[in-house]
Coordinates of C-alpha atoms in Angstrom, one line a residue:
M17 CA 0.0 0.0 0.0
A18 CA 1.3 3.4 -0.9
L19 CA 2.3 5.8 1.9
L20 CA 2.2 8.8 -0.5
Q21 CA 0.9 9.3 -4.0
I22 CA 1.8 12.3 -6.0
S23 CA -0.9 13.3 -8.4
E24 CA -2.5 16.3 -9.9
P25 CA -6.1 17.5 -9.9
G26 CA -8.2 16.5 -12.9
M27 CA -6.1 13.6 -14.0
S28 CA -8.6 10.8 -13.6
T29 CA -9.2 8.9 -16.7
A30 CA -11.8 6.5 -17.9
P31 CA -11.1 2.8 -17.9
H32 CA -9.0 1.5 -20.9
E33 CA -8.3 5.1 -22.0
H34 CA -4.6 5.5 -22.5
R35 CA -3.5 9.2 -22.3
L36 CA -0.4 10.2 -24.1
A37 CA 2.3 11.4 -21.8
V38 CA 6.0 11.7 -22.0
G39 CA 9.2 12.1 -20.0
I40 CA 11.6 14.8 -21.2
D41 CA 15.3 14.9 -20.4
L42 CA 16.1 18.5 -21.2
G43 CA 19.9 18.2 -21.3
T44 CA 22.8 20.6 -21.7
T45 CA 24.3 18.9 -24.7
N46 CA 21.5 16.5 -25.8
S47 CA 17.8 16.1 -25.0
L48 CA 15.5 13.1 -25.3
V49 CA 11.8 12.3 -25.0
A50 CA 10.4 9.0 -23.9
S51 CA 7.1 7.4 -23.4
V52 CA 5.5 4.2 -22.1
R53 CA 4.0 2.1 -24.9
S54 CA 2.5 -1.3 -24.4
G55 CA 3.8 -1.2 -20.8
V56 CA 7.4 -0.5 -21.8
A57 CA 9.2 2.8 -21.4
E58 CA 11.3 3.6 -24.5
V59 CA 12.9 6.7 -26.0
L60 CA 11.2 8.2 -29.1
V61 CA 13.4 8.6 -32.2
D62 CA 13.2 11.0 -35.2
E63 CA 12.7 10.0 -38.9
S64 CA 16.3 8.8 -39.1
G65 CA 16.0 6.6 -36.1
T66 CA 18.1 8.9 -33.8
A67 CA 17.1 9.3 -30.2
L68 CA 19.4 12.1 -29.1
L69 CA 18.3 15.6 -30.1
P70 CA 21.3 18.0 -29.8
S71 CA 20.3 20.9 -27.5
V72 CA 21.3 23.4 -30.2
V73 CA 19.2 26.1 -31.9
H74 CA 20.3 28.1 -35.0
Y75 CA 18.7 31.4 -35.7
S76 CA 18.6 33.3 -39.0
S77 CA 16.9 36.4 -40.2
D78 CA 14.9 34.8 -43.1
R79 CA 13.5 31.5 -41.7
D80 CA 12.2 29.8 -38.5
P81 CA 14.8 28.6 -36.0
Q82 CA 16.4 25.1 -36.7
V83 CA 16.8 22.7 -33.8
G84 CA 19.0 19.7 -33.2
A85 CA 21.2 18.1 -35.9
Q86 CA 20.2 20.7 -38.5
A87 CA 21.2 23.5 -36.2
L88 CA 24.5 21.8 -35.3
E89 CA 25.5 21.9 -39.0
H90 CA 25.9 25.6 -38.7
T91 CA 28.3 25.5 -35.8
A92 CA 31.5 26.2 -37.7
A93 CA 30.1 28.6 -40.3
D94 CA 27.8 30.7 -38.1
P95 CA 28.9 30.1 -34.5
L96 CA 27.3 33.2 -32.9
N97 CA 23.8 32.3 -34.2
T98 CA 24.2 28.6 -33.3
I99 CA 23.2 28.5 -29.6
A100 CA 24.4 25.6 -27.6
S101 CA 24.6 24.8 -23.8
I102 CA 21.9 27.2 -23.0
K103 CA 20.9 25.2 -19.9
R104 CA 24.0 26.5 -18.2
V105 CA 22.6 30.0 -18.0
M106 CA 19.0 29.1 -17.2
G107 CA 17.8 31.2 -14.3
R108 CA 21.1 33.1 -13.9
S109 CA 21.7 36.8 -14.0
R110 CA 24.0 38.6 -16.4
Q111 CA 26.3 39.5 -13.5
E112 CA 26.6 35.8 -12.5
I113 CA 27.3 34.8 -16.0
D114 CA 30.0 37.5 -16.5
S115 CA 31.7 36.6 -13.2
A116 CA 31.9 32.9 -14.1
S117 CA 35.2 31.7 -15.5
E118 CA 33.6 29.3 -18.0
Y119 CA 33.4 30.0 -21.7
V120 CA 29.9 30.8 -23.0
P121 CA 29.6 30.0 -26.8
F122 CA 27.4 33.0 -27.6
Q123 CA 27.2 36.7 -27.1
F124 CA 24.8 38.7 -25.0
E125 CA 23.0 42.0 -25.7
Q126 CA 24.9 44.9 -24.0
D127 CA 21.9 46.4 -22.3
N128 CA 20.6 47.0 -18.8
A129 CA 18.0 44.2 -18.9
N130 CA 17.9 42.1 -15.7
V131 CA 17.3 39.0 -17.7
P132 CA 20.3 38.3 -20.0
R133 CA 19.4 38.1 -23.7
V134 CA 21.5 36.3 -26.3
K135 CA 22.3 38.1 -29.6
T136 CA 20.9 36.3 -32.7
A137 CA 20.2 37.2 -36.3
A138 CA 16.5 36.9 -35.5
G139 CA 16.7 39.3 -32.6
P140 CA 17.6 38.9 -28.9
R141 CA 16.5 35.7 -27.2
T142 CA 16.4 34.7 -23.5
A143 CA 17.4 31.3 -22.2
V144 CA 13.8 30.5 -21.7
E145 CA 12.9 31.3 -25.3
I146 CA 15.8 29.2 -26.6
S147 CA 14.9 26.3 -24.4
A148 CA 11.3 26.5 -25.5
E149 CA 12.4 25.8 -29.1
I150 CA 14.1 22.6 -27.9
L151 CA 11.0 21.5 -26.0
A152 CA 8.7 22.3 -28.9
A153 CA 10.8 20.1 -31.1
L154 CA 10.7 17.2 -28.6
K155 CA 6.9 17.7 -28.3
A156 CA 6.5 17.6 -32.1
R157 CA 8.6 14.4 -32.2
A158 CA 6.5 12.8 -29.5
E159 CA 3.1 13.7 -31.0
Q160 CA 4.2 12.4 -34.4
S161 CA 5.5 9.1 -32.9
L162 CA 2.5 8.5 -30.6
G163 CA -0.1 9.7 -33.1
G164 CA -1.9 12.2 -30.9
D165 CA -1.8 15.2 -28.7
L166 CA 0.1 15.0 -25.4
V167 CA -1.8 15.5 -22.1
G168 CA 1.4 16.3 -20.3
A169 CA 5.0 15.7 -19.6
V170 CA 7.4 15.2 -16.7
I171 CA 10.5 17.2 -17.3
T172 CA 13.8 16.4 -15.5
V173 CA 16.1 19.0 -14.0
P174 CA 19.4 18.7 -12.1
A175 CA 18.8 18.1 -8.4
Y176 CA 20.8 21.2 -7.6
F177 CA 18.6 23.5 -9.7
D178 CA 17.1 26.2 -7.4
D179 CA 13.7 27.9 -7.5
S180 CA 14.7 30.3 -10.3
Q181 CA 16.2 27.6 -12.5
R182 CA 13.2 25.4 -12.0
Q183 CA 10.8 28.2 -12.7
A184 CA 12.7 29.1 -15.8
T185 CA 12.3 25.5 -17.0
K186 CA 8.6 25.5 -16.4
D187 CA 8.3 28.9 -18.2
A188 CA 10.1 27.4 -21.2
A189 CA 7.6 24.5 -21.3
T190 CA 4.7 26.8 -21.1
L191 CA 6.1 28.8 -24.0
A192 CA 6.5 25.6 -26.0
G193 CA 2.9 24.5 -25.3
V194 CA 3.9 21.6 -23.0
N195 CA 1.7 20.9 -20.0
V196 CA 4.1 20.1 -17.1
F197 CA 2.8 17.4 -14.8
R198 CA 5.8 18.1 -12.6
L199 CA 9.6 18.6 -12.6
L200 CA 11.6 15.6 -11.5
N201 CA 15.2 15.5 -10.3
E202 CA 17.4 13.8 -12.9
P203 CA 19.0 11.3 -10.4
T204 CA 15.6 10.4 -9.1
A205 CA 14.3 9.7 -12.6
A206 CA 17.3 7.3 -13.1
A207 CA 16.4 5.6 -9.8
I208 CA 12.9 5.0 -11.0
A209 CA 14.1 3.4 -14.2
Y210 CA 16.6 1.1 -12.4
G211 CA 14.3 0.3 -9.5
L212 CA 11.4 -0.8 -11.6
D213 CA 13.4 -2.7 -14.2
Q214 CA 15.7 -4.4 -11.8
G215 CA 13.7 -4.6 -8.6
A216 CA 16.7 -3.2 -6.7
E217 CA 16.5 -2.6 -2.9
G218 CA 18.9 -1.0 -0.5
V219 CA 20.9 2.3 -0.6
I220 CA 21.8 3.5 -4.1
A221 CA 24.2 6.2 -5.2
V222 CA 23.0 7.8 -8.4
F223 CA 26.0 9.5 -10.1
D224 CA 24.8 11.7 -12.9
L225 CA 27.4 13.5 -14.9
G226 CA 26.0 15.0 -18.1
G227 CA 27.2 17.6 -20.5
G228 CA 26.8 20.6 -18.2
T229 CA 25.7 19.5 -14.8
F230 CA 26.7 17.0 -12.1
D231 CA 24.4 15.5 -9.5
I232 CA 25.0 12.9 -6.8
S233 CA 21.9 11.6 -5.0
I234 CA 21.8 9.0 -2.2
L235 CA 18.5 7.1 -2.4
R236 CA 16.9 4.3 -0.4
L237 CA 14.9 1.9 -2.6
R238 CA 12.7 -0.6 -0.8
K239 CA 9.5 -2.3 -2.1
G240 CA 8.8 0.4 -4.7
V241 CA 9.5 3.2 -2.3
F242 CA 12.0 5.8 -3.6
E243 CA 13.3 8.1 -0.9
V244 CA 16.1 10.6 -1.6
L245 CA 18.3 10.7 1.5
A246 CA 20.6 13.5 0.3
T247 CA 21.6 15.4 -2.9
G248 CA 24.7 17.2 -3.9
G249 CA 26.6 18.2 -7.0
D250 CA 27.6 21.1 -9.2
S251 CA 25.3 22.9 -11.5
A252 CA 28.2 24.0 -13.8
L253 CA 30.3 20.8 -14.1
G254 CA 30.1 18.3 -16.9
G255 CA 31.4 17.0 -20.2
D256 CA 31.5 20.6 -21.5
D257 CA 34.3 21.3 -19.0
F258 CA 36.2 18.2 -20.3
D259 CA 35.9 19.7 -23.8
Q260 CA 37.1 23.0 -22.5
A261 CA 40.2 21.4 -20.9
I262 CA 41.1 19.6 -24.1
A263 CA 40.5 22.7 -26.2
Q264 CA 42.7 24.8 -24.0
W265 CA 45.4 22.1 -24.2
W266 CA 45.2 22.1 -28.0
L267 CA 45.4 25.9 -28.2
Q268 CA 48.4 25.9 -25.9
Q269 CA 50.1 23.1 -27.9
S270 CA 49.4 24.9 -31.2
G271 CA 50.5 28.3 -29.9
L272 CA 47.1 29.9 -30.9
Q273 CA 44.7 32.3 -29.2
A274 CA 41.0 31.9 -29.7
A275 CA 39.4 34.0 -27.0
S276 CA 37.9 36.5 -29.5
D277 CA 37.6 34.2 -32.5
H278 CA 34.3 32.4 -32.0
Q279 CA 34.5 30.5 -35.2
L280 CA 37.9 29.0 -34.3
M281 CA 36.8 28.3 -30.7
R282 CA 33.7 26.4 -31.9
S283 CA 35.9 24.3 -34.3
V284 CA 38.3 23.5 -31.5
L285 CA 35.5 22.6 -29.1
T286 CA 33.9 20.3 -31.7
A287 CA 37.3 18.6 -32.3
A288 CA 37.8 18.3 -28.5
R289 CA 34.4 16.6 -28.0
Q290 CA 35.2 14.2 -30.8
A291 CA 38.6 13.4 -29.2
K292 CA 37.0 12.9 -25.8
E293 CA 34.5 10.4 -27.3
A294 CA 37.3 8.6 -29.3
L295 CA 39.4 8.2 -26.1
T296 CA 36.5 6.2 -24.5
A297 CA 37.8 3.2 -26.4
A298 CA 41.1 4.2 -27.9
D299 CA 44.4 4.9 -26.2
Q300 CA 45.1 7.9 -28.3
T301 CA 43.5 10.1 -31.0
T302 CA 44.4 12.9 -33.4
M303 CA 42.7 16.3 -33.1
Q304 CA 42.6 18.1 -36.4
V305 CA 41.2 21.6 -36.6
A306 CA 40.8 23.7 -39.8
L307 CA 42.0 27.3 -39.3
P308 CA 40.2 30.3 -40.8
D309 CA 43.0 30.8 -43.4
G310 CA 42.5 27.3 -44.8
D311 CA 45.3 25.6 -43.0
S312 CA 44.8 22.9 -40.4
V313 CA 46.6 21.9 -37.2
K314 CA 46.9 18.4 -35.8
Q315 CA 47.7 17.4 -32.3
V316 CA 47.9 13.8 -30.9
L317 CA 46.2 13.4 -27.6
S318 CA 46.7 10.2 -25.5
R319 CA 44.3 8.9 -22.9
E320 CA 46.9 9.4 -20.2
Q321 CA 47.2 13.1 -21.2
F322 CA 43.4 13.4 -21.3
D323 CA 43.2 11.9 -17.8
G324 CA 45.8 14.5 -16.6
L325 CA 43.8 17.3 -18.0
I326 CA 40.5 16.4 -16.3
K327 CA 41.8 14.9 -13.1
G328 CA 41.0 18.0 -11.1
L329 CA 37.4 18.1 -12.5
V330 CA 36.8 14.5 -11.7
K331 CA 38.1 15.0 -8.2
K332 CA 35.3 17.6 -7.6
T333 CA 32.7 14.9 -8.2
T334 CA 34.1 12.5 -5.6
V335 CA 34.3 15.4 -3.1
A336 CA 30.6 16.0 -3.7
C337 CA 29.9 12.3 -3.2
R338 CA 31.7 12.3 0.2
R339 CA 29.6 15.3 1.3
A340 CA 26.3 13.7 0.1
L341 CA 27.1 10.5 2.1
R342 CA 27.8 12.6 5.2
D343 CA 24.5 14.5 4.7
A344 CA 22.6 11.1 4.3
G345 CA 24.2 9.9 7.5
I346 CA 25.6 6.7 5.9
E347 CA 29.0 5.2 5.2
K348 CA 30.3 4.1 1.8
S349 CA 30.0 0.5 2.9
D350 CA 26.2 1.1 3.2
V351 CA 25.8 1.7 -0.5
T352 CA 24.6 -1.4 -2.2
E353 CA 24.6 -0.2 -5.8
V354 CA 26.1 2.6 -7.8
V355 CA 24.2 3.9 -10.8
M356 CA 26.0 5.8 -13.6
V357 CA 23.9 8.3 -15.5
G358 CA 24.8 10.8 -18.2
G359 CA 27.0 10.6 -21.3
S360 CA 30.1 11.9 -19.5
T361 CA 30.1 8.7 -17.3
R362 CA 31.4 6.9 -20.3
V363 CA 34.8 8.6 -19.7
P364 CA 37.1 5.8 -18.4
L365 CA 38.7 7.9 -15.7
V366 CA 35.2 8.9 -14.3
R367 CA 34.1 5.3 -14.0
K368 CA 37.4 4.3 -12.5
D369 CA 37.3 7.0 -9.8
V370 CA 33.7 6.4 -8.9
E371 CA 34.2 2.6 -8.6
T372 CA 37.4 3.2 -6.5
F373 CA 35.6 5.7 -4.2
F374 CA 32.6 3.5 -3.6
G375 CA 34.6 0.3 -3.6
R376 CA 32.3 -1.6 -6.0
S377 CA 31.5 -1.9 -9.7
A378 CA 29.2 0.7 -11.2
H379 CA 25.8 -0.3 -12.7
T380 CA 25.4 0.6 -16.3
G381 CA 22.6 -1.7 -17.4
I382 CA 20.7 1.1 -19.2
D383 CA 22.1 3.4 -21.7
P384 CA 23.4 6.3 -19.5
D385 CA 22.1 8.8 -22.1
Q386 CA 18.6 7.4 -22.0
V387 CA 18.0 6.3 -18.4
V388 CA 16.8 9.7 -17.2
A389 CA 14.2 10.1 -19.9
I390 CA 13.0 6.6 -19.4
G391 CA 12.5 7.2 -15.6
A392 CA 10.6 10.4 -16.4
A393 CA 8.4 8.6 -18.9
I394 CA 7.4 6.0 -16.2
Q395 CA 6.5 8.8 -13.8
A396 CA 4.6 10.7 -16.5
D397 CA 2.6 7.5 -17.3
I398 CA 1.5 7.3 -13.7
L399 CA 0.6 11.0 -13.4
A400 CA -1.4 10.8 -16.6
G401 CA -3.6 8.2 -14.9
N402 CA -2.5 5.2 -17.1
K403 CA -1.1 3.2 -14.2
S404 CA -1.8 2.8 -10.6
G405 CA 0.5 5.0 -8.4
D406 CA 0.3 2.3 -5.7
E407 CA 3.3 0.6 -7.4
M408 CA 5.6 3.5 -6.6
L409 CA 6.3 6.0 -3.9
L410 CA 8.5 9.0 -4.9
L411 CA 10.0 11.1 -2.3
D412 CA 12.3 14.0 -3.4
V413 CA 14.2 16.5 -1.2
I414 CA 15.1 20.2 -1.3
P415 CA 18.8 21.0 -1.5
L416 CA 19.0 24.0 0.8
S417 CA 17.3 25.1 4.0
L418 CA 14.5 27.7 3.9
G419 CA 13.4 30.1 6.6
I420 CA 12.8 33.7 7.6
E421 CA 14.6 36.5 9.3
T422 CA 13.9 37.1 13.0
M423 CA 15.0 40.0 15.3
G424 CA 18.7 40.5 15.5
G425 CA 19.4 39.5 11.9
L426 CA 18.9 35.8 12.6
M427 CA 17.9 33.1 10.2
E428 CA 15.2 30.9 11.6
K429 CA 15.0 27.7 9.6
I430 CA 11.5 26.4 8.9
I431 CA 12.3 23.7 6.4
D432 CA 15.7 22.0 6.8
R433 CA 17.9 21.0 3.9
N434 CA 17.2 17.5 2.5
S435 CA 13.6 17.6 3.8
T436 CA 11.3 15.4 1.7
I437 CA 9.0 17.2 -0.7
P438 CA 6.2 17.9 -1.4
L439 CA 5.7 19.3 2.1
A440 CA 4.2 22.1 4.2
R441 CA 5.7 23.4 7.5
A442 CA 4.4 26.0 9.8
Q443 CA 5.9 27.9 12.7
E444 CA 4.4 30.6 15.0
F445 CA 6.1 33.9 15.6
T446 CA 5.0 37.0 17.5
T447 CA 5.4 40.8 17.6
Y448 CA 8.4 42.6 19.1
K449 CA 6.9 46.0 20.0
D450 CA 3.7 47.1 21.7
G451 CA 1.0 48.1 19.3
Q452 CA 2.9 46.6 16.3
S453 CA 0.4 46.6 13.4
A454 CA 2.5 45.2 10.6
M455 CA 5.3 42.6 10.1
R456 CA 7.7 42.2 7.2
I457 CA 8.4 38.6 6.3
H458 CA 11.9 38.1 4.8
V459 CA 12.3 34.7 3.2
L460 CA 15.8 33.2 3.2
Q461 CA 17.7 30.2 1.8
G462 CA 20.9 28.9 3.3
E463 CA 22.6 27.0 6.0
R464 CA 24.1 29.8 8.2
E465 CA 22.7 31.3 11.3
L466 CA 22.9 35.0 10.4
V467 CA 20.8 36.6 7.7
S468 CA 23.9 38.3 6.2
D469 CA 25.4 34.8 5.4
C470 CA 22.2 33.5 3.7
R471 CA 20.5 34.2 0.4
S472 CA 17.5 36.5 0.3
L473 CA 14.6 35.0 -1.8
A474 CA 11.7 37.5 -1.2
T475 CA 10.0 39.8 1.2
F476 CA 6.3 40.6 1.8
D477 CA 4.3 42.5 4.4
L478 CA 1.6 41.3 6.7
T479 CA -0.5 44.3 7.6
G480 CA -3.6 44.9 9.7
L481 CA -2.3 43.2 12.8
P482 CA -4.3 44.0 16.0
P483 CA -2.4 46.5 18.1
L484 CA -1.6 44.2 21.0
V485 CA 1.2 44.3 23.6
A486 CA 4.5 42.8 22.4
G487 CA 4.4 39.0 22.3
A488 CA 0.6 38.8 22.4
A489 CA -0.1 38.4 18.6
K490 CA 0.3 35.0 17.1
I491 CA 1.6 35.0 13.5
R492 CA 1.7 31.6 11.8
V493 CA 4.2 31.4 8.9
T494 CA 3.6 28.5 6.5
F495 CA 6.1 27.3 3.9
Q496 CA 4.8 25.0 1.2
V497 CA 7.1 23.3 -1.3
D498 CA 5.4 21.6 -4.2
A499 CA 6.5 18.5 -6.1
D500 CA 8.6 20.7 -8.4
G501 CA 10.6 22.2 -5.5
L502 CA 8.8 25.6 -5.9
L503 CA 8.1 27.6 -2.7
N504 CA 5.0 29.4 -1.5
V505 CA 5.1 31.3 1.8
G506 CA 2.1 32.5 3.7
A507 CA 1.6 34.4 7.0
Q508 CA -1.6 34.7 9.1
E509 CA -2.5 36.3 12.4
V510 CA -4.2 33.5 14.2
N511 CA -6.7 35.6 16.2
T512 CA -8.0 37.8 13.4
G513 CA -7.4 35.7 10.3
V514 CA -5.5 38.6 8.6
A515 CA -3.2 36.9 6.0
A516 CA -0.7 37.6 3.2
S517 CA 1.3 35.3 1.0
I518 CA 3.9 35.2 -1.8
E519 CA 5.0 32.7 -4.4
V520 CA 8.8 32.8 -4.3
K521 CA 10.2 33.2 -7.8
P522 CA 13.7 34.7 -7.2
S523 CA 15.0 36.7 -10.2
Y524 CA 18.2 34.6 -10.6
G525 CA 19.5 31.2 -9.7
L526 CA 22.5 30.3 -7.6
T527 CA 25.8 29.7 -9.3
D528 CA 27.7 26.5 -8.6
K529 CA 30.2 28.4 -6.5
E530 CA 27.5 30.0 -4.4
I531 CA 25.9 26.6 -3.7
E532 CA 29.2 25.0 -2.8
T533 CA 30.2 27.9 -0.7
M534 CA 27.0 28.0 1.3
L535 CA 27.3 24.3 2.2
Q536 CA 31.0 24.4 3.0
D537 CA 30.7 27.6 5.0
S538 CA 27.9 26.1 7.1
M539 CA 30.2 23.3 8.1
A540 CA 33.4 25.3 8.5
H541 CA 31.7 28.0 10.6
A542 CA 29.2 25.8 12.5
K543 CA 30.8 26.6 16.0
D544 CA 31.2 30.3 15.2
D545 CA 27.7 30.6 13.8
M546 CA 26.1 29.0 16.9
E547 CA 28.2 31.4 19.2
A548 CA 27.1 34.4 17.0
R549 CA 23.5 33.3 17.2
S550 CA 23.6 32.9 20.9
L551 CA 25.1 36.4 21.3
R552 CA 22.5 37.9 18.9
E553 CA 19.6 36.2 20.8
Q554 CA 20.8 37.6 24.1
Q555 CA 21.3 41.1 22.5
V556 CA 17.7 41.0 21.2
E557 CA 16.4 39.9 24.6
A558 CA 18.4 42.7 26.3
D559 CA 16.9 45.2 23.8
R560 CA 13.4 43.9 24.6
V561 CA 13.9 44.2 28.4
V562 CA 15.4 47.7 28.2
E563 CA 12.6 48.9 25.9
A564 CA 10.0 47.4 28.3
I565 CA 11.5 48.9 31.4
N566 CA 11.9 52.3 29.7
A567 CA 8.2 52.3 28.7
A568 CA 7.1 51.4 32.2
L569 CA 9.3 54.0 33.9
E570 CA 8.1 56.7 31.6
K571 CA 4.5 55.8 32.3
D572 CA 4.4 55.4 36.1
G573 CA 8.0 55.1 37.4
R574 CA 7.9 58.2 39.5
Q575 CA 4.5 57.4 40.9
L576 CA 5.4 53.8 42.1
L577 CA 9.1 54.2 43.0
N578 CA 10.9 56.3 45.5
A579 CA 14.1 58.0 44.4
A580 CA 16.5 55.3 45.7
E581 CA 14.5 52.5 44.0
L582 CA 14.3 54.5 40.7
A583 CA 18.1 55.1 40.8
Q584 CA 18.8 51.4 41.5
I585 CA 16.7 50.3 38.5
T586 CA 18.1 52.9 36.1
T587 CA 21.6 52.1 37.2
S588 CA 21.0 48.3 36.5
R589 CA 19.4 49.2 33.2
D590 CA 22.4 51.3 32.1
Q591 CA 24.7 48.5 33.1
L592 CA 22.7 46.1 30.9
I593 CA 23.0 48.6 28.0
D594 CA 26.8 48.8 28.5
V595 CA 27.2 45.0 28.7
R596 CA 24.9 44.5 25.7
N597 CA 27.0 46.9 23.5
Q598 CA 30.4 45.8 24.7
A599 CA 30.4 42.2 25.8
G600 CA 31.0 39.4 23.3
D601 CA 29.9 36.8 25.8
P602 CA 26.2 36.0 25.8
D603 CA 26.4 34.7 29.4
Q604 CA 27.4 38.2 30.6
I605 CA 24.4 39.7 28.9
K606 CA 22.2 37.0 30.3
S607 CA 23.5 37.7 33.8
A608 CA 22.9 41.5 33.4
I609 CA 19.3 40.8 32.2
K610 CA 18.7 38.6 35.2
Q611 CA 20.1 41.3 37.6
L612 CA 17.8 44.0 36.1
E613 CA 14.8 41.6 36.3
T614 CA 15.5 40.8 39.9
I615 CA 15.9 44.4 40.9
S616 CA 12.6 45.3 39.1
E617 CA 10.5 42.5 40.6
E618 CA 8.9 44.7 43.3
Y619 CA 8.2 47.4 40.8
V620 CA 6.6 44.9 38.4
A621 CA 4.4 43.6 41.3
R622 CA 3.3 47.2 42.1
R623 CA 2.4 47.9 38.5
M624 CA 0.3 44.7 38.4
N625 CA -1.5 45.6 41.5
A626 CA -2.1 49.2 40.3
S627 CA -3.4 47.8 37.0
V628 CA -5.8 45.4 38.9
R629 CA -7.1 48.3 41.1
S630 CA -7.6 50.5 38.1
M631 CA -9.6 47.8 36.3
M632 CA -11.8 47.0 39.4
Q633 CA -12.5 50.7 40.2
G634 CA -16.2 51.3 40.2
H635 CA -17.1 47.6 40.1
K636 CA -18.0 45.1 42.7
V637 CA -16.0 41.9 43.2
E638 CA -19.1 39.8 42.3
E639 CA -18.9 41.2 38.8
F640 CA -15.6 39.4 38.2
Q641 CA -16.7 36.0 39.5
P642 CA -17.7 33.3 37.1

């Protein structure tokens, strides 16, 4: 019996009615579309019998864009209008792209637009628009192969794609006329394919190294239950980087510079990719590149040299694997199977390092280029209503913690990193000042304790709060993460029902360096962060106590206290202010707070008695009895 079934409203279907649904692997280098036919998931091919669709779009001023192999033919002759590897800039800002060290094989408009736009002969195009062309081509292939209109699709994304990158993917699908059932993490899609086909149980490491992204997911598979224990990776590491390493080696060996010569650089990268693929089986290969002046340059590259060029890049993947195991709370010996996904896992050094790290042979029973699309197709078939979801439970996780800012610039986590999605979590907060009628909700993402060390996602205001004394209002903040990993945040004052909400769609995604830095810093600074949090909490409490005592003294201090008592309280208050501003030890602040509270106890009691007398004045005791 299923513990959880992910479904969408309105997907029920009449008996025996098969609804056409597909799984789409929208890849950096190549894309695929697959579907379940006669109970078997299979990739759909074009007229020539080819499954892989190059993720390339060529634009011209006098005809519609060309996609795939046709577009790829224009790479050498018209490189700046032949757009490849667009996935690497999905959801990223112009500033992030410019600051990255990686080579981007196209040019951007030099304008002040927040969303970067690629220069093409057909006019500027965003990453969403270019990706939509690829998705539209896959949709057309599917409808031609299946003989009907699609009801929907499951589209895969890297596990490390953040909200912005996921939203950009959904926007591209909408533009292409594709109904998205849900987005699915690529490693999870692979686990679905292997789990159903092989009936695997236990802990599985899914190592997914594609053309432009790397993901490592640790999953537990048991009796049809797929649970992601932890994810990790790098959203800008893949086979493209191997090509870059070879290309830079070739340029160095040839004594050439190609930084500003896009045509030459494209030719070198094409030759580099061919060399990489040749070295999968051969011990050496010859790279020959035609120069713009008609000459050509040859360089012999051995597998040993190739391994040396990419050794550092491959090392990054095993570092991420180690971190994912730690996050999952398991040892390498607990892993029962290693699944290799993505075309770049064909590189011998990659397979060797992965098998050495995990201490076991990697599983490559399904074509690594096709396994993700096949898993997505299986999930799409279920969501379309063609198959009972009781046969599968799919549990994904979010990659980074989510929370809000509280007083003192602190990050209060509401959803922890690696929490299973879809999910909703709520937590109650209160007001800081008397009569506070509004509250600003600042939504954050990250692993650190201080707001300044986390990433800001969004802010919104909750207004119309009842003007109660500080701490009396009850504000429930709810975080909802849907099956696509997209976030909705709502806030409601419990007593009045006043509410506000926001769908978090950050303008830009995180770069790979930012993601890695956030995780590394959270571990490296864990002790410092906790000490800083403790200090901030005591400082906030000191500010609250001082504000409360000041308000009380201003109202009735001179009426209820004699001169000596008033001097004693104000002296203790001033000492607390000094300690709060100067001490770096939270225990000192806590002690000063305690001292002021002790000295003020009699004053507080007198205020309470005076308040009761004022309330009862003009009334009989019987009126207050139940």
